Amino acid sequence: MSDLRELYQELILDHGRKPRNYRALPDARSADGYNPLCGDEVHVFVKLDGNVVEDVSFQGQGCAISTASASLMTQMLKGKTVTEATELFQTFHDLVTGRKDDEESRNKVGKLVVLLGVRAFPVRVKCATLPWHTLQAALNEKKTPVTTE
Amino acid sequence: MSTLEEVRASSPVAPIDVERVRADFPLLERSVHGKPLVYLDNAASAQKPRVVLERLQRFYTEINSNVHRGVHALSQAATEAYEGARETVRRFLNAGDVSEIVFVRGATEAINLVASSFGRQHVGAGDEVLITTMEHHSNIVPWQLLCESVGAHLTVVPVTDSGQLDLEAYGNLLTERTKLVALVHVSNTLGTVNPVKGMVALAHERDIPVLLDGAQAVPHMKVDLQELDCDFYALSSHKAFGPMGTGVLYGKHKWLESMPPYQGGGEMILSVQLDKSTFREPPGKFEAGTPSVAAAVGFAAALEYLEGFGGFDGIIAHETSLLARATHGLQQIGGVRLFGTSTCKAAVLSFVTDWAHPHDLGTFLDQEGIAVRTGHHCTQPLMKRFGVPATTRASFAFYNSLEEVDTFVRALEASREFFGA
């Protein structure tokens, strides 16, 4: 598969075009993320039931990579504990930045592996991680916007 | 013959021989991702002709030393080259006097210099600085900082749907509180060539000085400062085929003479005592520290190279063909929305497609060896005006060929298929 097709796998194009959980969540924790490089923005909403992610959604404007990453993220997180969510982010982050690439990590992130094509495109890694950083900010009720800088 | 309109309205001018021109630019020979480079990011930074690279090499191998006040041969040679470059800039822009040419780091520093020095002297609480919605951030933020610090207000000329300035609004926004108009000559995002000569004249009727941001004009058309009659003109060397790290602030002598220094340091003083210093006459007063001498000398080589074309008519004729072909090609594809459709525009195409985000498109085109810029192009207020977060921008220079335009259009078509539209 060419690097480009690897980057834009069908699942990514599908989530990019038809993002899941693309809506605001009233009364949820939320945070904003910006990519000053391209002007993209993402707003992540997360509702907790105790320590468990009851619902998670997002809105914003972004490229196929960041939109698909946000969309897949919302699908994966429902029902996970905050600790599990943070661990998932850490593993995904290690994989996508090339810090790790072992079978165990790949299994752990499930269908997020489709996003690993960004490793051949260093300037696009931030597109994939922005929604996740923004999620962390929402969980931590961080008021200042997250940026990729 | 000087403006785009005039050249386009005139009898056909022979365009330049693009193959010969391309041979002058070594970088254009390289490939990217195994494909011949198609460089369409000229509005961000232009490539350099061999004569510029040779001039830099010669400076560093033969006369490198610090300028001014050196008694040794090298320092004298470097000073002569540096001051010679200043004269070349003056001649190229037809400024009245060489003392009106200040070397700075680039257009951004030129504008900051005026905001800081002229601004603090002439703009006070309740006053207004008039800019436009199509300004580059470098012609917005310095004025915001000034206005914040002195309690002045920023007023803004709106942009029409075709990407032109609303001239009626401009007339109405010139008030007795307006202390300066800061305006872009050619928009880096839209390509629109603003009717700056008339706008300067209108402001002058009310004794309001005008700064023009000419970063995108100088590479594409004859700029005659005495004819424009603007008070300040800012430009960058690297966008006009010269080295990075230098640029020019032109200022009318009457302003530069009375403006306080921008930065303090060596080179800009007459004498320094511990309790007080006196400063050189312009332009020295505004050039604290060792300037980018080699870059200035290289910039002069770039301008001399442009002068070798015997005027801009042939360049404009060629760039007009590039723009027409690219515009037509994009319109043929369908699903492309163009921003900036003024009849008087430089060869810049800003657009969005209904099949891919600009960022994704930029990555796709890069794999084809095509360099475009994607994002807000440092014009976020303009993006907001048109309701998009980002566009893809293809910006051409006279060394781009019609074949490259075709390659670009074909790649766009292919991207449509790739992204599954």
Coordinates of C-alpha atoms in Angstrom, one line a residue:
Chain A
M1 CA 0.0 0.0 0.0
S2 CA 1.4 3.5 -0.8
D3 CA 2.1 5.8 2.1
L4 CA -0.8 8.0 1.0
R5 CA -3.3 5.1 0.9
E6 CA -2.0 3.9 4.2
L7 CA -2.6 7.4 5.6
Y8 CA -6.1 7.7 4.1
Q9 CA -7.5 4.2 4.7
E10 CA -11.2 3.7 3.9
L11 CA -12.1 3.8 7.6
I12 CA -10.5 7.2 8.0
L13 CA -12.2 8.7 4.9
D14 CA -15.5 7.3 6.1
H15 CA -15.2 8.8 9.6
G16 CA -13.8 12.0 8.1
R17 CA -16.9 12.3 5.9
K18 CA -19.4 11.0 8.4
P19 CA -18.1 11.7 11.9
R20 CA -19.8 9.7 14.7
N21 CA -20.9 11.4 17.9
Y22 CA -20.7 14.8 16.2
R23 CA -22.8 16.8 18.6
A24 CA -22.6 19.0 21.7
L25 CA -23.3 17.5 25.1
P26 CA -25.0 19.9 27.4
D27 CA -23.9 19.9 31.0
A28 CA -20.7 17.9 30.1
R29 CA -17.1 18.7 30.8
S30 CA -15.6 20.2 27.7
A31 CA -12.4 21.7 26.2
D32 CA -11.3 23.4 23.0
G33 CA -8.3 22.4 20.9
Y34 CA -6.7 24.4 18.2
N35 CA -4.1 23.7 15.5
P36 CA -2.7 27.1 14.7
L37 CA -0.9 25.6 11.7
C38 CA -4.0 25.1 9.8
G39 CA -6.7 26.9 11.7
D40 CA -8.5 23.7 12.7
E41 CA -10.4 23.5 15.9
V42 CA -12.1 20.7 17.9
H43 CA -14.4 20.9 20.9
V44 CA -14.6 17.7 23.0
F45 CA -17.5 17.0 25.4
V46 CA -17.3 14.3 28.0
K47 CA -19.9 13.2 30.6
L48 CA -18.8 11.1 33.5
D49 CA -20.8 8.8 35.7
G50 CA -18.6 8.6 38.7
N51 CA -15.3 7.5 37.3
V52 CA -16.8 6.1 34.1
V53 CA -17.2 7.8 30.7
E54 CA -20.9 7.9 30.3
D55 CA -20.9 9.8 27.0
V56 CA -18.4 11.6 24.8
S57 CA -18.8 13.7 21.7
F58 CA -17.1 16.3 19.7
Q59 CA -17.6 19.2 17.2
G60 CA -15.3 21.3 15.2
Q61 CA -13.7 21.8 11.8
G62 CA -10.7 19.8 10.8
C63 CA -9.0 17.6 8.2
A64 CA -9.9 14.0 7.6
I65 CA -7.2 12.8 10.0
S66 CA -8.3 14.9 13.0
T67 CA -12.0 14.4 12.3
A68 CA -11.6 10.6 12.0
S69 CA -9.3 10.5 15.1
A70 CA -11.9 12.4 17.1
S71 CA -14.8 10.3 15.8
L72 CA -13.0 7.0 16.5
M73 CA -12.0 8.3 19.9
T74 CA -15.6 8.9 20.9
Q75 CA -16.6 5.4 19.8
M76 CA -13.8 3.8 21.8
L77 CA -14.2 5.6 25.1
K78 CA -17.8 5.1 26.1
G79 CA -17.9 2.9 29.2
K80 CA -14.2 3.2 29.9
T81 CA -13.0 4.5 33.2
V82 CA -11.0 7.7 33.3
T83 CA -7.8 5.7 34.0
E84 CA -8.5 3.4 31.1
A85 CA -9.1 6.4 28.8
T86 CA -5.9 8.0 29.9
E87 CA -4.0 4.7 29.3
L88 CA -5.5 4.3 25.9
F89 CA -4.4 7.8 25.0
Q90 CA -0.9 7.1 26.2
T91 CA -0.6 3.9 24.2
F92 CA -2.0 5.6 21.1
H93 CA 0.3 8.5 21.6
D94 CA 3.3 6.2 21.9
L95 CA 2.3 4.4 18.7
V96 CA 1.5 7.4 16.6
T97 CA 4.7 9.2 17.5
G98 CA 6.7 6.1 16.9
R99 CA 7.9 5.7 20.4
K100 CA 6.5 2.2 20.5
D101 CA 5.4 -0.3 18.0
D102 CA 4.7 -3.7 19.6
E103 CA 1.9 -6.1 19.2
E104 CA 0.5 -5.6 22.6
S105 CA 0.2 -1.8 22.1
R106 CA -1.4 -2.4 18.7
N107 CA -4.0 -4.8 20.2
K108 CA -4.7 -2.4 23.0
V109 CA -5.7 0.5 20.6
G110 CA -7.9 -1.7 18.4
K111 CA -9.2 0.1 15.3
L112 CA -7.2 3.2 16.1
V113 CA -4.3 1.4 14.2
V114 CA -5.8 2.8 11.0
L115 CA -4.4 6.2 12.2
L116 CA -0.8 4.9 12.3
G117 CA -0.3 5.9 8.7
V118 CA 0.5 9.4 10.0
R119 CA 3.9 8.2 11.1
A120 CA 5.1 8.5 7.5
F121 CA 3.9 12.2 7.5
P122 CA 5.4 13.8 10.6
V123 CA 3.6 17.1 10.1
R124 CA 0.3 15.3 10.3
V125 CA 0.9 13.5 13.7
K126 CA -0.6 16.5 15.5
C127 CA -3.8 16.2 13.5
A128 CA -4.3 12.7 14.9
T129 CA -3.4 13.6 18.5
L130 CA -5.2 17.0 18.9
P131 CA -8.6 15.5 19.8
W132 CA -7.0 13.3 22.4
H133 CA -5.1 16.1 24.0
T134 CA -8.3 18.0 24.0
L135 CA -10.1 15.1 25.7
Q136 CA -7.4 15.1 28.4
A137 CA -8.1 18.8 28.9
A138 CA -11.8 18.2 29.2
L139 CA -11.3 15.4 31.7
N140 CA -9.1 17.7 33.8
E141 CA -11.5 20.6 33.3
K142 CA -8.8 22.7 31.9
K143 CA -10.0 26.1 30.9
T144 CA -7.3 27.2 28.6
P145 CA -7.5 25.9 25.0
V146 CA -5.2 23.1 23.9
T147 CA -2.9 23.9 21.0
T148 CA -0.7 21.7 18.9
E149 CA 2.2 24.1 19.3
Chain B
M1 CA 3.6 50.6 -18.3
S2 CA 3.3 49.6 -14.7
T3 CA 0.1 48.1 -13.4
L4 CA -1.5 44.8 -14.2
E5 CA -4.6 46.5 -15.6
E6 CA -2.5 48.6 -18.0
V7 CA -0.5 45.7 -19.3
R8 CA -3.6 43.5 -19.7
A9 CA -5.5 46.3 -21.5
S10 CA -2.6 47.0 -23.9
S11 CA -1.7 45.3 -27.1
P12 CA -0.3 41.9 -26.6
V13 CA 3.1 41.8 -24.9
A14 CA 5.5 39.0 -25.6
P15 CA 5.6 36.8 -22.5
I16 CA 9.0 35.9 -21.1
D17 CA 10.7 32.7 -22.2
V18 CA 9.9 30.5 -19.2
E19 CA 12.3 27.7 -20.0
R20 CA 15.2 30.2 -20.1
V21 CA 14.1 31.7 -16.8
R22 CA 13.8 28.3 -15.1
A23 CA 17.4 27.5 -16.0
D24 CA 18.4 30.5 -13.8
F25 CA 16.8 28.9 -10.7
P26 CA 18.9 25.8 -9.5
L27 CA 16.3 24.6 -7.0
L28 CA 13.6 24.1 -9.6
E29 CA 15.6 21.2 -11.0
R30 CA 15.1 19.1 -7.9
S31 CA 12.4 16.4 -7.5
V32 CA 10.2 15.7 -4.5
H33 CA 8.9 12.3 -3.6
G34 CA 10.3 11.1 -6.9
K35 CA 8.4 13.6 -9.0
P36 CA 9.6 16.8 -10.6
L37 CA 9.1 19.7 -8.1
V38 CA 6.1 22.0 -9.0
Y39 CA 6.7 24.9 -6.7
L40 CA 3.4 26.8 -6.2
D41 CA 4.1 28.3 -2.8
N42 CA 5.7 31.5 -4.0
A43 CA 3.6 33.8 -1.9
A44 CA 5.2 32.3 1.1
S45 CA 8.7 32.4 -0.2
A46 CA 10.2 32.6 -3.7
Q47 CA 13.2 30.7 -5.1
K48 CA 16.5 32.4 -5.8
P49 CA 18.2 32.8 -9.2
R50 CA 21.8 31.6 -9.4
V51 CA 23.1 35.2 -9.6
V52 CA 21.8 35.8 -6.0
L53 CA 23.5 32.6 -4.7
E54 CA 26.7 33.6 -6.5
R55 CA 26.5 37.1 -5.0
L56 CA 26.2 35.6 -1.5
Q57 CA 29.0 33.3 -2.1
R58 CA 31.2 36.1 -3.4
F59 CA 30.4 38.3 -0.4
Y60 CA 31.4 35.6 2.0
T61 CA 34.5 34.5 0.1
E62 CA 35.8 37.9 -0.8
I63 CA 34.7 40.8 1.3
N64 CA 33.0 39.5 4.4
S65 CA 33.5 41.9 7.3
N66 CA 31.5 44.4 9.2
V67 CA 30.2 47.6 7.6
H68 CA 30.7 51.2 8.5
R69 CA 33.6 52.9 10.2
G70 CA 36.1 50.2 9.3
V71 CA 39.4 51.6 7.9
H72 CA 40.5 48.3 6.4
A73 CA 39.9 47.3 2.8
L74 CA 37.4 44.6 3.5
S75 CA 35.2 46.8 5.6
Q76 CA 35.3 49.4 3.0
A77 CA 34.3 46.9 0.3
A78 CA 31.5 45.5 2.5
T79 CA 30.2 49.0 3.2
E80 CA 30.3 49.9 -0.5
A81 CA 28.4 46.7 -1.4
Y82 CA 25.8 47.4 1.4
E83 CA 25.3 51.0 0.5
G84 CA 25.3 50.0 -3.2
A85 CA 22.5 47.6 -2.4
R86 CA 20.5 50.4 -0.8
E87 CA 20.9 52.5 -4.0
T88 CA 19.7 49.5 -6.1
V89 CA 16.6 49.2 -3.9
R90 CA 16.0 52.9 -4.3
R91 CA 16.3 52.7 -8.1
F92 CA 14.2 49.6 -8.4
L93 CA 11.3 51.2 -6.4
N94 CA 11.9 54.7 -7.7
A95 CA 12.2 56.2 -4.3
G96 CA 13.2 59.8 -4.2
D97 CA 16.2 59.5 -2.0
V98 CA 18.5 56.7 -0.8
S99 CA 18.1 57.9 2.8
E100 CA 14.5 56.8 2.6
I101 CA 15.5 53.1 2.3
V102 CA 15.9 51.4 5.7
F103 CA 17.1 47.8 5.7
V104 CA 15.2 45.7 8.2
R105 CA 14.6 41.9 8.7
G106 CA 11.5 41.8 6.5
A107 CA 8.1 43.4 5.9
T108 CA 7.0 42.3 9.4
E109 CA 9.8 44.3 11.0
A110 CA 9.2 47.2 8.7
I111 CA 5.6 47.4 9.9
N112 CA 6.6 47.0 13.5
L113 CA 9.1 49.7 13.2
V114 CA 6.4 52.1 11.9
A115 CA 3.9 51.0 14.6
S116 CA 6.5 51.4 17.3
S117 CA 8.2 54.6 16.2
F118 CA 5.7 56.6 14.2
G119 CA 2.8 55.1 16.0
R120 CA 3.9 56.1 19.5
Q121 CA 4.7 59.6 18.2
H122 CA 1.5 60.2 16.2
V123 CA -1.2 58.0 17.6
G124 CA -2.9 58.7 20.9
A125 CA -5.9 58.0 23.0
G126 CA -9.1 58.0 21.0
D127 CA -7.3 58.1 17.7
E128 CA -7.8 55.5 14.9
V129 CA -5.6 53.4 12.7
L130 CA -7.4 52.1 9.6
I131 CA -6.6 48.7 8.3
T132 CA -8.6 46.2 6.1
T133 CA -10.1 42.8 6.6
M134 CA -7.6 41.3 4.0
E135 CA -4.5 42.2 5.9
H136 CA -1.8 39.7 6.8
H137 CA -1.4 39.2 10.5
S138 CA 1.8 41.2 10.3
N139 CA -0.3 44.3 9.3
I140 CA -2.9 43.7 12.1
V141 CA -1.1 42.6 15.2
P142 CA 1.4 45.5 15.4
W143 CA -1.5 47.9 15.2
Q144 CA -3.5 46.1 17.8
L145 CA -0.5 46.2 20.2
L146 CA -0.1 49.9 19.5
C147 CA -3.8 50.7 20.0
E148 CA -3.8 48.7 23.2
S149 CA -0.9 50.6 24.6
V150 CA -2.0 54.1 23.7
G151 CA -5.8 53.7 23.9
A152 CA -6.4 54.1 20.2
H153 CA -8.9 52.1 18.1
L154 CA -8.5 49.9 15.1
T155 CA -11.0 50.5 12.3
V156 CA -11.4 48.1 9.4
V157 CA -12.3 48.4 5.7
P158 CA -14.6 45.5 4.8
V159 CA -14.0 43.1 1.9
T160 CA -16.6 42.3 -0.8
D161 CA -17.7 38.9 -1.9
S162 CA -15.3 39.0 -4.9
G163 CA -12.4 39.8 -2.5
Q164 CA -12.1 43.5 -3.2
L165 CA -12.0 46.4 -0.7
D166 CA -15.2 48.2 -0.1
L167 CA -14.0 51.6 -1.3
E168 CA -17.1 53.5 -0.3
A169 CA -16.7 52.2 3.2
Y170 CA -13.0 53.2 3.0
G171 CA -13.9 56.8 2.2
N172 CA -16.3 56.9 5.1
L173 CA -13.8 55.4 7.5
L174 CA -11.3 58.1 6.9
T175 CA -12.1 60.5 9.8
E176 CA -10.4 63.3 11.6
R177 CA -9.4 60.7 14.2
T178 CA -7.6 58.5 11.6
K179 CA -3.9 58.9 12.1
L180 CA -2.7 56.3 9.7
V181 CA -4.0 53.9 7.0
A182 CA -2.1 50.6 6.9
L183 CA -3.1 48.7 3.8
V184 CA -2.0 45.7 1.8
H185 CA -0.9 46.4 -1.8
V186 CA -1.5 42.8 -3.1
S187 CA -3.4 40.3 -0.9
N188 CA -1.3 37.2 -0.1
T189 CA -4.5 35.1 0.2
L190 CA -6.7 36.4 -2.5
G191 CA -4.3 37.9 -5.0
T192 CA -6.4 41.1 -5.2
V193 CA -4.4 44.1 -6.3
N194 CA -5.8 47.0 -4.4
P195 CA -6.2 50.4 -6.1
V196 CA -3.6 51.8 -3.7
K197 CA -2.7 54.9 -5.7
G198 CA -6.2 56.3 -5.5
M199 CA -6.6 55.2 -1.9
V200 CA -3.4 57.0 -0.9
A201 CA -4.6 60.1 -2.7
L202 CA -7.9 60.0 -0.9
A203 CA -6.2 59.7 2.5
H204 CA -3.8 62.5 1.6
E205 CA -6.8 64.8 0.9
R206 CA -7.4 64.5 4.6
D207 CA -3.7 64.7 5.5
I208 CA -3.7 61.0 6.7
P209 CA -0.4 59.2 6.0
V210 CA -0.5 55.7 4.4
L211 CA 1.6 52.6 4.9
L212 CA 1.5 50.0 2.2
D213 CA 2.4 46.4 2.8
G214 CA 4.1 45.6 -0.5
A215 CA 5.4 42.1 0.3
Q216 CA 3.3 40.5 -2.4
A217 CA 3.5 43.3 -5.0
V218 CA 7.2 43.7 -5.5
P219 CA 7.7 40.2 -7.1
H220 CA 4.9 40.7 -9.6
M221 CA 4.7 44.3 -10.8
K222 CA 6.5 47.6 -11.1
V223 CA 6.3 49.5 -7.9
D224 CA 6.9 53.2 -8.3
L225 CA 7.0 54.8 -4.9
Q226 CA 7.0 58.3 -6.1
E227 CA 4.0 57.6 -8.3
L228 CA 2.2 55.8 -5.5
D229 CA 3.1 58.7 -3.1
C230 CA 2.6 56.5 -0.1
D231 CA 4.3 57.5 3.2
F232 CA 5.7 54.1 4.0
Y233 CA 6.2 50.9 2.0
A234 CA 7.2 47.5 3.5
L235 CA 8.7 44.6 1.7
S236 CA 10.6 41.3 2.2
S237 CA 13.6 40.3 0.1
H238 CA 12.8 36.5 0.2
K239 CA 9.4 36.9 -1.4
A240 CA 11.1 38.8 -4.3
F241 CA 13.8 36.2 -5.2
G242 CA 16.3 37.6 -2.7
P243 CA 17.8 35.9 0.5
M244 CA 15.8 35.5 3.7
G245 CA 16.7 37.8 6.6
T246 CA 16.4 41.2 5.0
G247 CA 13.7 43.5 3.8
V248 CA 13.0 47.1 3.4
L249 CA 11.1 49.9 5.0
Y250 CA 10.7 52.8 2.7
G251 CA 9.7 56.0 4.5
K252 CA 9.3 59.5 3.3
H253 CA 12.2 61.6 4.5
K254 CA 9.9 64.0 6.3
W255 CA 8.6 61.2 8.6
L256 CA 11.9 59.2 9.1
E257 CA 13.7 62.4 10.0
S258 CA 11.4 63.2 12.9
M259 CA 10.6 59.6 14.1
P260 CA 12.4 58.3 17.2
P261 CA 14.7 55.3 16.9
Y262 CA 13.1 51.9 16.8
Q263 CA 15.9 49.9 18.5
G264 CA 19.0 51.2 20.2
G265 CA 22.5 49.9 19.8
G266 CA 25.6 50.2 17.7
E267 CA 25.6 51.5 14.2
M268 CA 22.7 53.8 14.8
I269 CA 24.4 56.4 17.0
L270 CA 26.4 59.6 16.4
S271 CA 27.8 59.6 19.9
V272 CA 27.1 57.9 23.2
Q273 CA 27.6 59.3 26.6
L274 CA 26.4 57.5 29.7
D275 CA 23.6 60.0 30.3
K276 CA 22.6 60.7 26.7
S277 CA 23.1 59.6 23.1
T278 CA 22.6 61.3 19.8
F279 CA 21.6 59.4 16.7
R280 CA 22.5 59.2 13.0
E281 CA 20.3 60.6 10.3
P282 CA 18.0 58.2 8.6
P283 CA 18.3 55.5 7.5
G284 CA 21.2 54.8 10.0
K285 CA 19.0 55.8 12.9
F286 CA 16.8 52.8 12.3
E287 CA 19.5 50.2 11.7
A288 CA 20.8 49.3 15.2
G289 CA 23.4 46.5 15.3
T290 CA 25.1 44.7 12.5
P291 CA 22.6 44.4 9.6
S292 CA 22.2 41.4 7.3
V293 CA 24.8 42.8 5.0
A294 CA 25.1 39.7 2.8
A295 CA 21.4 39.3 2.5
A296 CA 21.0 43.0 1.5
V297 CA 23.7 42.6 -1.1
G298 CA 22.0 39.4 -2.4
F299 CA 18.7 41.2 -2.5
A300 CA 20.3 43.8 -4.8
A301 CA 21.4 41.0 -7.1
A302 CA 17.8 39.7 -7.2
L303 CA 16.5 43.2 -8.1
E304 CA 19.2 43.6 -10.8
Y305 CA 18.1 40.2 -12.1
L306 CA 14.5 41.4 -12.4
E307 CA 15.7 44.7 -14.0
G308 CA 17.3 42.4 -16.7
F309 CA 13.8 41.7 -18.0
G310 CA 13.5 45.3 -19.0
G311 CA 10.4 45.9 -17.0
F312 CA 7.5 43.8 -15.8
D313 CA 5.4 43.6 -19.0
G314 CA 6.7 40.2 -20.1
I315 CA 6.4 38.8 -16.6
I316 CA 2.9 40.1 -16.2
A317 CA 1.9 38.7 -19.6
H318 CA 3.2 35.3 -18.5
E319 CA 1.7 35.3 -15.1
T320 CA -1.6 36.4 -16.5
S321 CA -1.6 33.3 -18.7
L322 CA -0.7 31.1 -15.7
L323 CA -3.6 32.6 -13.7
A324 CA -6.1 32.3 -16.6
R325 CA -5.1 28.6 -17.3
A326 CA -5.2 27.6 -13.6
T327 CA -8.5 29.4 -12.9
H328 CA -10.1 27.7 -16.0
G329 CA -8.7 24.4 -15.0
L330 CA -10.1 24.6 -11.5
Q331 CA -13.5 25.7 -12.7
Q332 CA -13.6 22.8 -15.1
I333 CA -13.2 20.3 -12.3
G334 CA -16.3 21.4 -10.5
G335 CA -16.8 21.3 -6.7
V336 CA -14.1 24.0 -6.3
R337 CA -14.9 27.3 -4.6
L338 CA -12.5 30.1 -5.4
F339 CA -11.8 33.0 -3.1
G340 CA -10.7 36.3 -4.7
T341 CA -12.3 36.8 -8.1
S342 CA -11.3 40.4 -8.7
T343 CA -10.5 41.1 -12.3
C344 CA -7.3 42.8 -11.1
K345 CA -5.4 40.1 -9.2
A346 CA -2.0 38.6 -9.0
A347 CA -1.5 34.9 -9.9
V348 CA -2.8 33.5 -6.6
L349 CA -5.5 30.9 -6.3
S350 CA -7.1 30.3 -3.0
F351 CA -9.8 27.7 -2.9
V352 CA -11.7 24.9 -1.1
T353 CA -13.0 21.8 -2.6
D354 CA -16.1 19.8 -1.7
W355 CA -14.1 16.5 -1.5
A356 CA -11.1 17.2 0.8
H357 CA -10.0 19.5 3.6
P358 CA -7.1 21.8 2.5
H359 CA -4.7 20.0 4.9
D360 CA -5.5 16.6 3.3
L361 CA -5.3 18.1 -0.2
G362 CA -1.9 19.6 0.7
T363 CA -0.6 16.3 1.7
F364 CA -1.9 14.6 -1.4
L365 CA -0.4 17.3 -3.7
D366 CA 2.9 17.1 -1.9
Q367 CA 3.1 13.4 -2.8
E368 CA 2.8 14.5 -6.4
G369 CA 5.8 16.9 -5.9
I370 CA 3.5 19.9 -5.9
A371 CA 4.1 22.4 -3.1
V372 CA 1.1 24.5 -2.2
R373 CA 0.2 26.1 1.1
T374 CA -2.8 25.1 3.2
G375 CA -4.3 26.9 6.2
H376 CA -5.3 30.4 7.0
H377 CA -2.2 32.0 5.3
C378 CA -1.8 34.4 8.3
T379 CA -5.1 36.0 7.4
Q380 CA -7.6 34.6 9.9
P381 CA -10.0 37.6 9.8
L382 CA -10.2 37.1 6.0
M383 CA -10.9 33.4 6.5
K384 CA -13.7 34.3 8.9
R385 CA -15.1 36.8 6.4
F386 CA -15.5 34.0 3.9
G387 CA -16.6 31.5 6.5
V388 CA -13.9 28.9 6.1
P389 CA -11.2 27.9 8.6
A390 CA -8.6 27.3 5.9
T391 CA -8.0 27.2 2.1
T392 CA -5.5 25.7 -0.3
R393 CA -3.4 28.3 -2.0
A394 CA -1.5 27.9 -5.2
S395 CA 0.7 31.0 -5.8
F396 CA 2.7 31.4 -8.9
A397 CA 5.9 33.1 -9.9
F398 CA 7.2 34.0 -13.4
Y399 CA 9.3 30.8 -13.5
N400 CA 6.2 28.6 -13.3
S401 CA 5.3 27.0 -16.6
L402 CA 1.9 26.4 -18.2
E403 CA 2.8 22.7 -18.1
E404 CA 3.1 23.0 -14.3
V405 CA -0.4 24.5 -14.2
D406 CA -1.7 21.4 -16.1
T407 CA 0.2 19.1 -13.7
F408 CA -1.4 20.9 -10.8
V409 CA -4.9 20.7 -12.3
R410 CA -4.5 17.0 -13.1
A411 CA -3.4 16.3 -9.6
L412 CA -6.4 18.0 -8.2
E413 CA -8.7 15.9 -10.4
A414 CA -6.8 12.8 -9.2
S415 CA -7.3 13.9 -5.6
R416 CA -11.0 14.1 -6.1
E417 CA -11.0 10.4 -7.1
F418 CA -8.6 9.5 -4.3
F419 CA -10.7 11.0 -1.6
G420 CA -13.7 9.3 -3.1
A421 CA -15.9 12.2 -4.2

